Coordinates of C-alpha atoms in Angstrom, one line a residue:
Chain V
X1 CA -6.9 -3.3 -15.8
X2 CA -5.7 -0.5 -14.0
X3 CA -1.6 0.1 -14.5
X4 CA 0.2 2.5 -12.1
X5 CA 3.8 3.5 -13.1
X6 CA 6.4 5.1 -11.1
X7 CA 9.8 6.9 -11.6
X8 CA 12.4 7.3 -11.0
X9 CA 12.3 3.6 -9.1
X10 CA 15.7 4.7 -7.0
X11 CA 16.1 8.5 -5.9
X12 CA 20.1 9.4 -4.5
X13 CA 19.5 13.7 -3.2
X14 CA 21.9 15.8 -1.5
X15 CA 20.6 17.2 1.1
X16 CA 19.0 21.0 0.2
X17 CA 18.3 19.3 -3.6
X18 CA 14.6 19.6 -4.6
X19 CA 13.4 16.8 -6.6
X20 CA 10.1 15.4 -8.5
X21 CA 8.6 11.5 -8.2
X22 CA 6.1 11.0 -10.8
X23 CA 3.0 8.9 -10.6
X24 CA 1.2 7.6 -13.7
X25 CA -1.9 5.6 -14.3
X26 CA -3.8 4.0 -16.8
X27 CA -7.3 4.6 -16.4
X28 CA -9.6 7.3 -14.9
X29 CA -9.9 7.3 -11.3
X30 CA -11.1 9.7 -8.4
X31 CA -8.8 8.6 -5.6
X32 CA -4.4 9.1 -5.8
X33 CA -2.8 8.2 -2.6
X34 CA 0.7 8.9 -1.3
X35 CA 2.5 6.6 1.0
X36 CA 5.9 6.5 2.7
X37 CA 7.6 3.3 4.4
X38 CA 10.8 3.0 6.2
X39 CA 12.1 -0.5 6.5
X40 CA 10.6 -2.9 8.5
X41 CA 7.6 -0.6 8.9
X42 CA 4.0 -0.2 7.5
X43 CA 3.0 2.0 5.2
X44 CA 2.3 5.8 6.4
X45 CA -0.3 7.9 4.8
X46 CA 0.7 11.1 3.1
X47 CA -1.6 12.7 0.9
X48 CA -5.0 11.7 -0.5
X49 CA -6.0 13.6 -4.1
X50 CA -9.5 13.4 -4.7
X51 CA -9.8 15.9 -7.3
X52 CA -8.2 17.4 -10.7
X53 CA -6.0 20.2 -9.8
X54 CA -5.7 18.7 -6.2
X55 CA -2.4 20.4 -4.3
X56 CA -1.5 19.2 -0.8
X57 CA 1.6 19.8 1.2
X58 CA 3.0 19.0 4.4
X59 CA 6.8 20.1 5.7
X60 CA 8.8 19.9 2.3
X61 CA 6.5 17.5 0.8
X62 CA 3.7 18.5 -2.1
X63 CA 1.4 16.1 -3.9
X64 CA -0.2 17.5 -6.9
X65 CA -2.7 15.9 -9.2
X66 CA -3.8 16.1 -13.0
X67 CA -6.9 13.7 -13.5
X68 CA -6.5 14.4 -17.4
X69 CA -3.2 13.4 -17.7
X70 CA -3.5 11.1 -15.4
X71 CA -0.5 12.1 -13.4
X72 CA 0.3 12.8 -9.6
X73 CA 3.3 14.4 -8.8
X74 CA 5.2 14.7 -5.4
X75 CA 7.7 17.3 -4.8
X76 CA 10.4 17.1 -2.3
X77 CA 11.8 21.0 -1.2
X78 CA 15.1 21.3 0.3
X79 CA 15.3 17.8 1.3
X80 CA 16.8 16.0 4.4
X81 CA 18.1 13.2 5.6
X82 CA 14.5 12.3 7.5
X83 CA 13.1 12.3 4.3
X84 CA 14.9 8.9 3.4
X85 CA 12.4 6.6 2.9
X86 CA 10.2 4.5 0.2
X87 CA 7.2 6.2 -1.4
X88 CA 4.7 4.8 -3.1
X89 CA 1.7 5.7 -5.0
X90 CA -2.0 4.3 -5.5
X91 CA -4.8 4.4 -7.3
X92 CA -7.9 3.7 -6.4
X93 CA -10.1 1.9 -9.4
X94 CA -13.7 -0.4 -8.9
X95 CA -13.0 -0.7 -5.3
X96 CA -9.6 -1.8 -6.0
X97 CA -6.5 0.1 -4.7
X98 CA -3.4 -0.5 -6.8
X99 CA -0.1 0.4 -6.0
X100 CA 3.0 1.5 -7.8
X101 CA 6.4 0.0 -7.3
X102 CA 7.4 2.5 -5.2
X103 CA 10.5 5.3 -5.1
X104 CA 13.6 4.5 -2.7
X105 CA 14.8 7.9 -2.0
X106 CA 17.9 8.1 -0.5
X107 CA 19.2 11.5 0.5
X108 CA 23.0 12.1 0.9
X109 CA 24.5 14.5 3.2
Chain L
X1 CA -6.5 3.6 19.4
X2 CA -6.0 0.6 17.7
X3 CA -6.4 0.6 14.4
X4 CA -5.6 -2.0 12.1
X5 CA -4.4 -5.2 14.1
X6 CA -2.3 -8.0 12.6
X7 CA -1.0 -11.5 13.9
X8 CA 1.3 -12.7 14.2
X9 CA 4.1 -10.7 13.4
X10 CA 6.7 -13.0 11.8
X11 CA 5.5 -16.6 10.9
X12 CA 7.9 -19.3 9.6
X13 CA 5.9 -22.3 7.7
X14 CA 6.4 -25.6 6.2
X15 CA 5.7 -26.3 2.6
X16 CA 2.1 -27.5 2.8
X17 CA 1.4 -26.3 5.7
X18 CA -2.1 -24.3 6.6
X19 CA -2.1 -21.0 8.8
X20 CA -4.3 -18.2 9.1
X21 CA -3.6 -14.3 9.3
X22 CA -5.6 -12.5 11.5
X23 CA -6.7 -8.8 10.8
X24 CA -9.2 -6.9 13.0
X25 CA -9.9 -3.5 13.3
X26 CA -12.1 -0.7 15.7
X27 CA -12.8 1.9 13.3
X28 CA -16.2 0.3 12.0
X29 CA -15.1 0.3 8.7
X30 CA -16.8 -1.6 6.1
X31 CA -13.9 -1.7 2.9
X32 CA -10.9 -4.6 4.4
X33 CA -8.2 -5.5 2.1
X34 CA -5.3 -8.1 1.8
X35 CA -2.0 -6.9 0.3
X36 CA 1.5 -8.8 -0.4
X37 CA 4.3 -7.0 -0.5
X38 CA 7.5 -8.7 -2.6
X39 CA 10.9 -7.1 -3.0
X40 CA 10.9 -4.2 -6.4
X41 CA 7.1 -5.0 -6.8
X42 CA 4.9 -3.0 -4.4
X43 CA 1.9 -4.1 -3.1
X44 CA -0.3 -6.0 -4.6
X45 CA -4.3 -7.0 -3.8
X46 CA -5.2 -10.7 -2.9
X47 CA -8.9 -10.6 -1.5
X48 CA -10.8 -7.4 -0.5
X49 CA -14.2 -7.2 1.0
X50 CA -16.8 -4.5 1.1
X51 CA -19.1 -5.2 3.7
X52 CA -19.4 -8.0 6.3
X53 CA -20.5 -11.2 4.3
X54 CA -19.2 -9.9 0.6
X55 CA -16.0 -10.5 -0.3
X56 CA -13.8 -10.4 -3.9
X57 CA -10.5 -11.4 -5.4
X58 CA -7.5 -9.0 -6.0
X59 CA -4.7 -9.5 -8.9
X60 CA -3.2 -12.4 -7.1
X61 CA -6.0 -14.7 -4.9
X62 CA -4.7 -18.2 -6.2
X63 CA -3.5 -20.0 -2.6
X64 CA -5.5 -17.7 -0.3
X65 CA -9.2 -17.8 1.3
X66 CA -11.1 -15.2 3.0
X67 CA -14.2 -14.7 4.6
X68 CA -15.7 -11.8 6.2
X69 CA -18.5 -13.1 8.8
X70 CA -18.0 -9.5 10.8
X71 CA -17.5 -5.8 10.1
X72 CA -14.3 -6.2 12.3
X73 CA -12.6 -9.4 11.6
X74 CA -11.3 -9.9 7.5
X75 CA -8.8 -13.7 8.1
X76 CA -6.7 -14.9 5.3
X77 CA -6.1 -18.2 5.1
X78 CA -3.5 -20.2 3.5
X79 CA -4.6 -23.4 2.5
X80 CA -1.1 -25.1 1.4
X81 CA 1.5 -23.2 2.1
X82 CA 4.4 -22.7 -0.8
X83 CA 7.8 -21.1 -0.8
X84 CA 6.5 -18.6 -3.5
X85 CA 4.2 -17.6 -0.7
X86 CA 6.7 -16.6 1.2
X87 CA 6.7 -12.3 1.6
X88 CA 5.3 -10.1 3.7
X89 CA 1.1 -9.5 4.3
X90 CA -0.4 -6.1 5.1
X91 CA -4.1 -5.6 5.8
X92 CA -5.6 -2.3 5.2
X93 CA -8.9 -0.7 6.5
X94 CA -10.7 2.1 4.6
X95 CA -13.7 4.0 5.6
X96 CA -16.0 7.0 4.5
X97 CA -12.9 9.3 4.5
X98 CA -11.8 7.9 1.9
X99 CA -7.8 7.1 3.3
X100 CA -6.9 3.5 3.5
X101 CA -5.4 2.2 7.1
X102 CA -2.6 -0.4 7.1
X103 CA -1.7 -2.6 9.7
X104 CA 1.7 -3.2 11.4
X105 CA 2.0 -6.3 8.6
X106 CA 3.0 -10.0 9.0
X107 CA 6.5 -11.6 7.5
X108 CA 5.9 -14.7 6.1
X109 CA 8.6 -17.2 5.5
X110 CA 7.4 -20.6 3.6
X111 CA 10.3 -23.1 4.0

């Protein structure tokens, strides 16, 4: 059964701060998503990591993927206050997309 | 540009009850999925189906039904409705591209 852990599960930044949320799984896979939600709202698509070594960024966030350590990384540069938000991570595994229990990042001013 | 389309948007239920959630989308994808989404637990798969007339259970199906009689249409129903039920519902949409498309979501409330 495919396990997807994240951390840290709450996230407090100053504004400027950079800052890491890590993504790990369980069992080989060849999809990692990235999503953010604001409350109330649906889940917005970020990234999609479909291979080892993967690097995507958009604005001040970068996903990053290690298929053999079966970690995903996303980096937040020089945050702001937009960035406030729920992120989540998922794997996809036997047709089957499973999701972490996401990353409240709040960021201070 | 439609997308994913859920309905309703808020439900309130009695204990016992039976309702169905309505999912449709326009991109002719084949992959249709049925999340619940609890407070501190993510989301997590009820029923998925890969085509139009095949359809699977996710990590929690007990309670729910689903059918897929059409690429576009994927329906959950709840057969007895219990306050453990209550949460919010997301359907999602995936295609050859690989990224998964959620719709707007449905909040639940068993009662």
């Amino acid at each position: 059964e495919l396990k997807v852990e994240q951390n840290p599960l709450f996230l407090s930044m100053q504004e400027e701060k950079n800052y890491t949320i890590y993504c790990n799984y369980s069992t080989t896979s060849d999809r990692l998503y990235w999503y953010r939600q604001d409350p109330g709202k649906s889940l917005e698509s970020l990234f999609v990591l479909l291979s080892n070594g993967a690097v995507k960024q958009e604005g001040r966030l970068m996903a990053s993927l290690d298929t053999k350590a079966r970690l995903s990384t996303l980096h937040i540069t020089a945050a702001v206050h937009d960035l406030s938000a729920t992120y989540f991570c998922a794997v996809n595994g036997n047709e089957k997309l499973t999701f972490g229990t996401g990353t409240r990042l709040t960021i201070i001013p | 540009n439609a997308g994913v389309t859920q309905t309703p948007k808020f439900q309130v239920l009695k204990t016992g009850q039976s309702m169905t959630l309505q999912c449709a989308q326009d991109m002719n994808h084949e992959y249709m999925s049925w999340y619940r989404q609890d407070p501190g637990m993510g989301l997590r798969l009820i029923h998925y189906s890969v085509g139009a007339g095949i359809t699977d259970q996710g990590e929690v199906p007990n309670g729910y039904n689903v059918s897929r009689s059409t690429t576009e249409d994927f329906p959950l129903r709840l057969l007895s409705a219990a306050p453990s039920q209550t949460s919010v519902y997301f359907c999602a949409s995936s295609g050859v591209a690989y990224g998964y498309t959620f719709g707007s979501g449905t909040r639940l409330t068993v009662v």
